[in-house]
Amino acid sequence: MERRKIREVGLIMSLFIISTTFMVNVSITEGASLDWWPMFGHDARHTGYSTSTAPNTNNTLWTYEVYTTHVGMPVVGDGVVFIGPEPPNNKFYALNASTGETLWSYTVAESSYGGSSRFAVNDGVVYVAIRGEGKFAAFNEFTGELLWSFIPAPGETRSWECPVISDGMIFLPTWWEKTIYALNASTGDVIWSWQAPTTGITPPAVTDDMVFFSSAFGGVVYAFDKFTGAQKWNFTHGAYSDNTATVVDGTVFIGGGSSGVFYALNETSGQLIWNYTTGADLHTSPSVHNGRVFFGATNGKVYALNTSTGDLLWNYQTGDLVDGPVIVADGKVFAQSRDRKVYALNESTGSLIWSYDTGRRTDPGGLAVANGVLYVATGVWYESAKKSFLIAFGPMPTGYSKLSITSTTGGTTSPSGIKIYPAGSYVAVQALPYEYSYLDHWELDGVNVGSLNPINITMDSDHTLHAVFAYNVTIKAHCVTEGVDISVPITMDDSPTGYTTPHTFTNLTLTHTFTVPDTDPNGHPFKQWSTGETSTTITVTEGGTYTAYYE
């Protein structure tokens, strides 16, 4: 579940599939129960609960870096984890769930939706709602081979939400088109469909014979017959609500969105059993386990309520709003906050077990637990794109070593982030300088080892590798009135340099400031830098020419 973009987008469609020969054969936790996370909410009822073991510490196993606004909601099945990042990235990825290596990817070219896709996995098939192409498709999970596709109306945008698989059927909602489809999972044929009177259909929860979902802008919870599409009941709370339902033991649990009220409804009749008022907006996907329902709120709290009575059992205060899924496994409740952290809380008491600063604000959260590993997606879809991460937390598998790769500003590396490799293997890492920058040197475990590029690392133990990029900066000055370049003194990092413009500073690393006088030698006042900065001091993190303009 995610906050929705309140805009329409046009699409230009093309695709190609890239497959590789990686084998999915690493067992992360010996003896761990292989309870995968094959769809949003873990299962068709969206319980958000896994029988898998879950990490007791914040040990980072590996990271996968993507330049995007949001990495997307992870789904894990049969040793493969799928993510569909938001723009400007225009791919979705199948990764080795144990190592984070790319198995295959699919490219949606020229799409304003980017690679943004939603997944469900079953019996070696990954079902993908490809928002950028208005297409719902079935692929071979391991190779990326296209098996079939479903396009309701070619050329139309289809703002697909997360699909759900149950009893050979796929339940597929759309947001702006306000339609829910029931498809045959083998062929993609439509079994039934229904269009709501208002937009914003959320991912459905599905039981043995019923389907439950919200119409966000109508503030209505619907229940339909699973096989015929006949409406059984609806419950109107009237508030905007992009929440998803969880159905356990005859009760439908769902947040009331902007009303701040959390509801428990009778599964058969839709009658209200109880409600709980939080006083904050709810944009959440709850989880249920052992008589407790867990969810988050925009007041930054994670709540645990008694499923029978709605009584508050505990709440935990994070540093910012909690949007998206709150999940539970192995006695731990996992939640993400926009304060950049992921939290592991004691399921019974709400006390903090561990937390981790991901380095990236996140809204909404994206969480999954499978085979002893917690997968955490980061990013904020309504902010500017930047480096975002899928982070895997868990114990190191036997026979593997960790390589942590970082870099200064001025470039990146391939691979980058945290990776694991077989002990004794060799890993080639290439430095990729940005324009006007170059690799100055590598630091392996804190020691300068030169500038060979690429560098080969022997994985005889855990290692850290840091790429130090350098750059050259030219500072110039120009008088607009006289139309000529001029000479003014340059201060660097608050200290006089003895140089005047123009001058080139070489072999710079990290961040520096450069300052010029308020007026030029002829009394013309400073106007701005060539970057648009209006202060006489400019902060520089990369190479190039920076010109100070005087009136």
mmCIF file of C-alpha atoms in Angstrom, residues 172-481:
data_model
loop_
_atom_site.group_PDB
_atom_site.id
_atom_site.type_symbol
_atom_site.label_atom_id
_atom_site.label_comp_id
_atom_site.label_asym_id
_atom_site.label_seq_id
_atom_site.Cartn_x
_atom_site.Cartn_y
_atom_site.Cartn_z
ATOM 1 C CA LEU A 172 -6.071 -7.028 -9.450
ATOM 2 C CA PRO A 173 -7.182 -3.501 -8.408
ATOM 3 C CA THR A 174 -6.620 -0.219 -10.222
ATOM 4 C CA TRP A 175 -6.396 3.167 -8.554
ATOM 5 C CA TRP A 176 -7.511 5.843 -11.013
ATOM 6 C CA GLU A 177 -9.609 3.529 -13.172
ATOM 7 C CA LYS A 178 -11.486 2.435 -9.973
ATOM 8 C CA THR A 179 -11.837 -1.149 -11.245
ATOM 9 C CA ILE A 180 -11.038 -4.510 -9.678
ATOM 10 C CA TYR A 181 -10.452 -7.570 -11.876
ATOM 11 C CA ALA A 182 -10.579 -11.277 -11.057
ATOM 12 C CA LEU A 183 -8.372 -13.148 -13.536
ATOM 13 C CA ASN A 184 -7.567 -16.778 -14.241
ATOM 14 C CA ALA A 185 -3.995 -17.190 -12.972
ATOM 15 C CA SER A 186 -3.100 -19.649 -15.738
ATOM 16 C CA THR A 187 -4.369 -17.717 -18.748
ATOM 17 C CA GLY A 188 -5.069 -14.130 -17.702
ATOM 18 C CA ASP A 189 -8.686 -14.420 -18.799
ATOM 19 C CA VAL A 190 -11.156 -12.183 -16.964
ATOM 20 C CA ILE A 191 -13.493 -14.062 -14.616
ATOM 21 C CA TRP A 192 -15.279 -10.952 -13.376
ATOM 22 C CA SER A 193 -14.681 -7.236 -12.868
ATOM 23 C CA TRP A 194 -16.371 -4.388 -11.044
ATOM 24 C CA GLN A 195 -16.034 -0.626 -11.208
ATOM 25 C CA ALA A 196 -16.492 1.455 -8.073
ATOM 26 C CA PRO A 197 -18.329 4.796 -8.095
ATOM 27 C CA THR A 198 -15.201 6.559 -6.755
ATOM 28 C CA THR A 199 -11.487 6.199 -7.441
ATOM 29 C CA GLY A 200 -8.786 4.568 -5.373
ATOM 30 C CA ILE A 201 -9.283 0.804 -5.032
ATOM 31 C CA THR A 202 -6.776 -0.664 -2.588
ATOM 32 C CA PRO A 203 -5.100 -4.100 -2.733
ATOM 33 C CA PRO A 204 -7.773 -6.616 -1.645
ATOM 34 C CA ALA A 205 -7.692 -9.158 1.157
ATOM 35 C CA VAL A 206 -9.061 -12.515 0.021
ATOM 36 C CA THR A 207 -10.491 -15.361 2.094
ATOM 37 C CA ASP A 208 -11.923 -18.738 1.075
ATOM 38 C CA ASP A 209 -15.013 -17.160 -0.461
ATOM 39 C CA MET A 210 -14.858 -13.353 -0.165
ATOM 40 C CA VAL A 211 -12.836 -10.334 -1.296
ATOM 41 C CA PHE A 212 -12.425 -7.156 0.808
ATOM 42 C CA PHE A 213 -11.088 -3.768 -0.277
ATOM 43 C CA SER A 214 -11.489 -0.010 0.142
ATOM 44 C CA SER A 215 -12.514 2.703 -2.266
ATOM 45 C CA ALA A 216 -10.220 5.415 -0.937
ATOM 46 C CA PHE A 217 -11.956 8.561 -2.138
ATOM 47 C CA GLY A 218 -15.385 7.217 -1.236
ATOM 48 C CA GLY A 219 -14.437 6.152 2.282
ATOM 49 C CA VAL A 220 -16.126 2.785 1.737
ATOM 50 C CA VAL A 221 -15.071 -0.772 2.615
ATOM 51 C CA TYR A 222 -16.506 -3.388 0.237
ATOM 52 C CA ALA A 223 -17.006 -7.156 0.490
ATOM 53 C CA PHE A 224 -17.597 -9.231 -2.671
ATOM 54 C CA ASP A 225 -18.168 -12.873 -3.485
ATOM 55 C CA LYS A 226 -14.809 -14.232 -4.527
ATOM 56 C CA PHE A 227 -16.050 -16.366 -7.418
ATOM 57 C CA THR A 228 -18.980 -14.394 -8.856
ATOM 58 C CA GLY A 229 -18.132 -10.781 -8.113
ATOM 59 C CA ALA A 230 -21.482 -10.205 -6.424
ATOM 60 C CA GLN A 231 -21.407 -7.524 -3.723
ATOM 61 C CA LYS A 232 -22.086 -8.852 -0.219
ATOM 62 C CA TRP A 233 -21.935 -5.697 1.892
ATOM 63 C CA ASN A 234 -20.288 -2.319 2.259
ATOM 64 C CA PHE A 235 -19.312 -0.194 5.243
ATOM 65 C CA THR A 236 -19.046 3.582 4.886
ATOM 66 C CA HIS A 237 -16.886 5.626 7.246
ATOM 67 C CA GLY A 238 -16.710 8.555 4.818
ATOM 68 C CA ALA A 239 -13.056 9.526 5.183
ATOM 69 C CA TYR A 240 -10.302 9.353 2.567
ATOM 70 C CA SER A 241 -8.599 6.018 3.214
ATOM 71 C CA ASP A 242 -5.920 4.266 1.168
ATOM 72 C CA ASN A 243 -5.651 1.543 3.825
ATOM 73 C CA THR A 244 -5.703 -2.171 3.064
ATOM 74 C CA ALA A 245 -7.723 -4.743 4.971
ATOM 75 C CA THR A 246 -6.530 -7.733 6.985
ATOM 76 C CA VAL A 247 -8.962 -10.586 7.593
ATOM 77 C CA VAL A 248 -8.388 -13.007 10.470
ATOM 78 C CA ASP A 249 -10.787 -15.180 12.503
ATOM 79 C CA GLY A 250 -13.960 -13.718 11.046
ATOM 80 C CA THR A 251 -12.914 -10.080 11.498
ATOM 81 C CA VAL A 252 -11.935 -7.454 8.944
ATOM 82 C CA PHE A 253 -9.333 -5.022 10.336
ATOM 83 C CA ILE A 254 -8.825 -1.759 8.469
ATOM 84 C CA GLY A 255 -7.706 1.827 9.102
ATOM 85 C CA GLY A 256 -10.065 4.713 8.451
ATOM 86 C CA GLY A 257 -7.511 6.999 6.797
ATOM 87 C CA SER A 258 -7.999 10.694 7.520
ATOM 88 C CA SER A 259 -10.610 9.897 10.192
ATOM 89 C CA GLY A 260 -7.848 8.543 12.431
ATOM 90 C CA VAL A 261 -10.125 5.664 13.430
ATOM 91 C CA PHE A 262 -9.179 1.991 13.204
ATOM 92 C CA TYR A 263 -12.069 -0.426 12.593
ATOM 93 C CA ALA A 264 -12.873 -4.082 13.270
ATOM 94 C CA LEU A 265 -15.823 -5.326 11.164
ATOM 95 C CA ASN A 266 -17.705 -8.603 11.052
ATOM 96 C CA GLU A 267 -16.440 -10.557 8.038
ATOM 97 C CA THR A 268 -19.862 -11.925 7.092
ATOM 98 C CA SER A 269 -22.120 -8.906 7.663
ATOM 99 C CA GLY A 270 -19.842 -5.847 7.725
ATOM 100 C CA GLN A 271 -21.259 -4.812 11.100
ATOM 101 C CA LEU A 272 -18.987 -2.767 13.349
ATOM 102 C CA ILE A 273 -17.429 -4.828 16.162
ATOM 103 C CA TRP A 274 -15.278 -2.088 17.666
ATOM 104 C CA ASN A 275 -13.254 0.983 16.704
ATOM 105 C CA TYR A 276 -10.260 2.786 18.157
ATOM 106 C CA THR A 277 -9.469 6.495 17.669
ATOM 107 C CA THR A 278 -5.810 7.446 17.295
ATOM 108 C CA GLY A 279 -6.192 11.170 16.599
ATOM 109 C CA ALA A 280 -3.853 10.864 13.601
ATOM 110 C CA ASP A 281 -4.198 9.911 9.941
ATOM 111 C CA LEU A 282 -3.857 6.231 9.117
ATOM 112 C CA HIS A 283 -2.169 5.211 5.850
ATOM 113 C CA THR A 284 -1.320 1.739 6.958
ATOM 114 C CA SER A 285 -1.443 -1.961 6.259
ATOM 115 C CA PRO A 286 -2.055 -3.781 9.538
ATOM 116 C CA SER A 287 -0.784 -7.173 10.609
ATOM 117 C CA VAL A 288 -2.452 -9.642 12.965
ATOM 118 C CA HIS A 289 -0.931 -12.341 15.136
ATOM 119 C CA ASN A 290 -1.674 -14.016 18.442
ATOM 120 C CA GLY A 291 -4.676 -11.865 19.355
ATOM 121 C CA ARG A 292 -3.003 -8.571 18.489
ATOM 122 C CA VAL A 293 -3.421 -6.198 15.560
ATOM 123 C CA PHE A 294 -0.525 -3.881 14.715
ATOM 124 C CA PHE A 295 -0.562 -0.691 12.615
ATOM 125 C CA GLY A 296 1.099 2.711 12.257
ATOM 126 C CA ALA A 297 -0.098 6.321 12.205
ATOM 127 C CA THR A 298 1.068 9.762 11.101
ATOM 128 C CA ASN A 299 1.666 10.755 14.732
ATOM 129 C CA GLY A 300 4.729 8.509 14.504
ATOM 130 C CA LYS A 301 3.285 5.754 16.674
ATOM 131 C CA VAL A 302 3.069 2.010 16.170
ATOM 132 C CA TYR A 303 -0.052 0.600 17.864
ATOM 133 C CA ALA A 304 -0.902 -2.840 19.212
ATOM 134 C CA LEU A 305 -4.591 -3.490 19.991
ATOM 135 C CA ASN A 306 -6.473 -6.489 21.331
ATOM 136 C CA THR A 307 -8.192 -8.057 18.303
ATOM 137 C CA SER A 308 -11.325 -8.998 20.286
ATOM 138 C CA THR A 309 -11.936 -5.769 22.209
ATOM 139 C CA GLY A 310 -9.917 -3.027 20.508
ATOM 140 C CA ASP A 311 -8.221 -2.210 23.811
ATOM 141 C CA LEU A 312 -4.803 -0.605 23.567
ATOM 142 C CA LEU A 313 -2.042 -3.045 24.533
ATOM 143 C CA TRP A 314 0.919 -0.788 23.800
ATOM 144 C CA ASN A 315 2.201 1.907 21.486
ATOM 145 C CA TYR A 316 5.708 2.932 20.499
ATOM 146 C CA GLN A 317 6.729 6.459 19.484
ATOM 147 C CA THR A 318 9.078 6.849 16.504
ATOM 148 C CA GLY A 319 10.611 10.084 15.249
ATOM 149 C CA ASP A 320 8.202 10.788 12.372
ATOM 150 C CA LEU A 321 5.097 9.470 10.651
ATOM 151 C CA VAL A 322 4.647 5.723 10.112
ATOM 152 C CA ASP A 323 3.101 5.025 6.711
ATOM 153 C CA GLY A 324 2.723 1.676 4.981
ATOM 154 C CA PRO A 325 2.983 -1.889 6.249
ATOM 155 C CA VAL A 326 3.644 -2.890 9.829
ATOM 156 C CA ILE A 327 4.587 -6.579 9.849
ATOM 157 C CA VAL A 328 5.324 -9.283 12.424
ATOM 158 C CA ALA A 329 7.569 -12.358 12.562
ATOM 159 C CA ASP A 330 9.451 -14.326 15.186
ATOM 160 C CA GLY A 331 8.069 -12.307 18.112
ATOM 161 C CA LYS A 332 9.100 -9.005 16.537
ATOM 162 C CA VAL A 333 7.051 -6.198 14.999
ATOM 163 C CA PHE A 334 8.798 -4.329 12.184
ATOM 164 C CA ALA A 335 7.899 -0.795 11.090
ATOM 165 C CA GLN A 336 9.466 2.070 9.169
ATOM 166 C CA SER A 337 9.254 5.730 10.026
ATOM 167 C CA ARG A 338 9.918 8.768 7.882
ATOM 168 C CA ASP A 339 12.704 9.515 10.394
ATOM 169 C CA ARG A 340 14.843 7.208 8.148
ATOM 170 C CA LYS A 341 14.787 4.352 10.646
ATOM 171 C CA VAL A 342 13.458 0.826 10.643
ATOM 172 C CA TYR A 343 12.344 -0.461 14.044
ATOM 173 C CA ALA A 344 12.173 -3.955 15.504
ATOM 174 C CA LEU A 345 9.827 -4.039 18.516
ATOM 175 C CA ASN A 346 8.932 -6.754 20.981
ATOM 176 C CA GLU A 347 5.591 -8.162 19.846
ATOM 177 C CA SER A 348 4.266 -8.573 23.397
ATOM 178 C CA THR A 349 5.490 -5.387 25.069
ATOM 179 C CA GLY A 350 6.377 -2.915 22.306
ATOM 180 C CA SER A 351 9.855 -2.395 23.731
ATOM 181 C CA LEU A 352 12.636 -1.600 21.269
ATOM 182 C CA ILE A 353 14.797 -4.561 20.243
ATOM 183 C CA TRP A 354 16.836 -2.741 17.620
ATOM 184 C CA SER A 355 16.677 0.073 15.104
ATOM 185 C CA TYR A 356 18.714 1.099 12.086
ATOM 186 C CA ASP A 357 19.172 4.430 10.327
ATOM 187 C CA THR A 358 18.843 3.659 6.612
ATOM 188 C CA GLY A 359 20.178 7.056 5.611
ATOM 189 C CA ARG A 360 17.068 7.693 3.491
ATOM 190 C CA ARG A 361 13.685 9.138 4.441
ATOM 191 C CA THR A 362 10.935 6.654 3.684
ATOM 192 C CA ASP A 363 7.228 7.129 2.976
ATOM 193 C CA PRO A 364 5.572 4.718 2.585
ATOM 194 C CA GLY A 365 7.472 1.840 4.145
ATOM 195 C CA GLY A 366 8.114 -1.398 2.264
ATOM 196 C CA LEU A 367 8.861 -4.490 4.348
ATOM 197 C CA ALA A 368 9.066 -8.268 3.916
ATOM 198 C CA VAL A 369 10.471 -11.147 5.985
ATOM 199 C CA ALA A 370 11.513 -14.422 4.406
ATOM 200 C CA ASN A 371 13.966 -17.215 5.212
ATOM 201 C CA GLY A 372 15.334 -15.377 8.242
ATOM 202 C CA VAL A 373 15.972 -12.102 6.384
ATOM 203 C CA LEU A 374 14.193 -8.747 6.727
ATOM 204 C CA TYR A 375 13.955 -6.751 3.483
ATOM 205 C CA VAL A 376 13.516 -2.985 3.830
ATOM 206 C CA ALA A 377 12.761 -0.635 0.924
ATOM 207 C CA THR A 378 13.508 3.079 1.234
ATOM 208 C CA GLY A 379 12.470 6.276 -0.523
ATOM 209 C CA VAL A 380 9.786 8.970 -0.614
ATOM 210 C CA TRP A 381 7.787 9.003 -3.850
ATOM 211 C CA TYR A 382 6.824 12.689 -3.565
ATOM 212 C CA GLU A 383 10.409 13.928 -3.081
ATOM 213 C CA SER A 384 13.225 14.331 -5.591
ATOM 214 C CA ALA A 385 14.995 11.230 -6.789
ATOM 215 C CA LYS A 386 18.209 10.260 -5.047
ATOM 216 C CA LYS A 387 20.140 7.145 -4.123
ATOM 217 C CA SER A 388 17.708 4.743 -2.442
ATOM 218 C CA PHE A 389 18.177 1.260 -1.097
ATOM 219 C CA LEU A 390 16.739 -2.186 -0.649
ATOM 220 C CA ILE A 391 18.430 -3.362 2.549
ATOM 221 C CA ALA A 392 18.595 -6.983 3.676
ATOM 222 C CA PHE A 393 19.116 -7.641 7.404
ATOM 223 C CA GLY A 394 20.092 -11.071 8.675
ATOM 224 C CA PRO A 395 22.909 -13.385 9.755
ATOM 225 C CA MET A 396 25.832 -14.051 7.436
ATOM 226 C CA PRO A 397 25.504 -17.389 5.623
ATOM 227 C CA THR A 398 28.247 -19.953 6.160
ATOM 228 C CA GLY A 399 31.093 -19.698 3.659
ATOM 229 C CA TYR A 400 30.498 -16.058 2.716
ATOM 230 C CA SER A 401 32.334 -12.788 3.392
ATOM 231 C CA LYS A 402 31.064 -9.208 3.301
ATOM 232 C CA LEU A 403 32.403 -6.354 1.167
ATOM 233 C CA SER A 404 31.246 -2.849 2.167
ATOM 234 C CA ILE A 405 31.873 -0.370 -0.662
ATOM 235 C CA THR A 406 31.569 3.402 -0.191
ATOM 236 C CA SER A 407 32.807 6.479 -2.016
ATOM 237 C CA THR A 408 33.286 10.189 -1.598
ATOM 238 C CA THR A 409 31.308 12.738 -3.598
ATOM 239 C CA GLY A 410 32.457 12.958 -7.182
ATOM 240 C CA GLY A 411 31.628 9.456 -8.311
ATOM 241 C CA THR A 412 30.261 6.039 -7.539
ATOM 242 C CA THR A 413 31.348 2.428 -7.936
ATOM 243 C CA SER A 414 30.146 -0.768 -9.521
ATOM 244 C CA PRO A 415 29.215 -2.704 -7.485
ATOM 245 C CA SER A 416 28.369 -0.363 -4.609
ATOM 246 C CA GLY A 417 26.912 -0.681 -1.135
ATOM 247 C CA ILE A 418 27.152 -3.834 0.953
ATOM 248 C CA LYS A 419 27.563 -7.155 -0.837
ATOM 249 C CA ILE A 420 28.375 -10.732 0.168
ATOM 250 C CA TYR A 421 30.549 -13.147 -1.827
ATOM 251 C CA PRO A 422 31.810 -16.720 -1.439
ATOM 252 C CA ALA A 423 34.867 -16.829 0.810
ATOM 253 C CA GLY A 424 38.055 -16.932 -1.282
ATOM 254 C CA SER A 425 36.435 -15.491 -4.405
ATOM 255 C CA TYR A 426 37.751 -12.483 -6.327
ATOM 256 C CA VAL A 427 35.663 -9.350 -6.844
ATOM 257 C CA ALA A 428 36.402 -6.628 -9.380
ATOM 258 C CA VAL A 429 35.210 -3.146 -8.314
ATOM 259 C CA GLN A 430 35.251 -0.281 -10.783
ATOM 260 C CA ALA A 431 35.289 3.400 -9.894
ATOM 261 C CA LEU A 432 32.919 5.530 -11.986
ATOM 262 C CA PRO A 433 33.869 9.222 -11.675
ATOM 263 C CA TYR A 434 31.338 11.910 -12.447
ATOM 264 C CA GLU A 435 32.151 14.655 -14.954
ATOM 265 C CA TYR A 436 35.119 16.805 -13.882
ATOM 266 C CA SER A 437 36.174 14.212 -11.286
ATOM 267 C CA TYR A 438 38.679 11.362 -11.248
ATOM 268 C CA LEU A 439 39.681 8.509 -8.951
ATOM 269 C CA ASP A 440 42.411 9.662 -6.577
ATOM 270 C CA HIS A 441 42.887 6.406 -4.683
ATOM 271 C CA TRP A 442 41.257 3.405 -3.025
ATOM 272 C CA GLU A 443 41.283 2.717 0.704
ATOM 273 C CA LEU A 444 41.056 -0.992 1.542
ATOM 274 C CA ASP A 445 40.305 -1.520 5.227
ATOM 275 C CA GLY A 446 41.494 2.046 5.842
ATOM 276 C CA VAL A 447 44.802 1.704 3.951
ATOM 277 C CA ASN A 448 45.645 3.586 0.741
ATOM 278 C CA VAL A 449 46.178 0.892 -1.913
ATOM 279 C CA GLY A 450 46.588 3.097 -4.984
ATOM 280 C CA SER A 451 44.370 4.013 -7.903
ATOM 281 C CA LEU A 452 44.245 0.886 -10.078
ATOM 282 C CA ASN A 453 40.826 0.820 -11.715
ATOM 283 C CA PRO A 454 39.138 -1.594 -11.566
ATOM 284 C CA ILE A 455 40.583 -3.041 -8.388
ATOM 285 C CA ASN A 456 40.422 -6.754 -7.555
ATOM 286 C CA ILE A 457 39.541 -7.754 -3.988
ATOM 287 C CA THR A 458 40.227 -11.204 -2.565
ATOM 288 C CA MET A 459 37.374 -12.184 -0.265
ATOM 289 C CA ASP A 460 39.557 -13.934 2.325
ATOM 290 C CA SER A 461 37.648 -12.081 5.085
ATOM 291 C CA ASP A 462 35.195 -9.188 5.497
ATOM 292 C CA HIS A 463 36.531 -6.004 3.880
ATOM 293 C CA THR A 464 35.708 -2.315 3.537
ATOM 294 C CA LEU A 465 36.591 -0.512 0.314
ATOM 295 C CA HIS A 466 36.396 3.252 -0.062
ATOM 296 C CA ALA A 467 36.803 5.115 -3.352
ATOM 297 C CA VAL A 468 38.249 8.606 -2.925
ATOM 298 C CA PHE A 469 37.447 10.853 -5.859
ATOM 299 C CA ALA A 470 39.226 14.120 -6.534
ATOM 300 C CA TYR A 471 38.290 17.051 -8.705
ATOM 301 C CA ASN A 472 39.539 20.367 -10.055
ATOM 302 C CA VAL A 473 37.707 23.655 -9.551
ATOM 303 C CA THR A 474 38.242 26.861 -11.528
ATOM 304 C CA ILE A 475 37.009 30.089 -9.908
ATOM 305 C CA LYS A 476 36.384 33.015 -12.255
ATOM 306 C CA ALA A 477 34.794 36.470 -11.914
ATOM 307 C CA HIS A 478 32.963 38.590 -14.493
ATOM 308 C CA CYS A 479 31.589 42.142 -14.481
ATOM 309 C CA VAL A 480 28.277 42.280 -16.331
ATOM 310 C CA THR A 481 28.239 46.079 -16.739
#
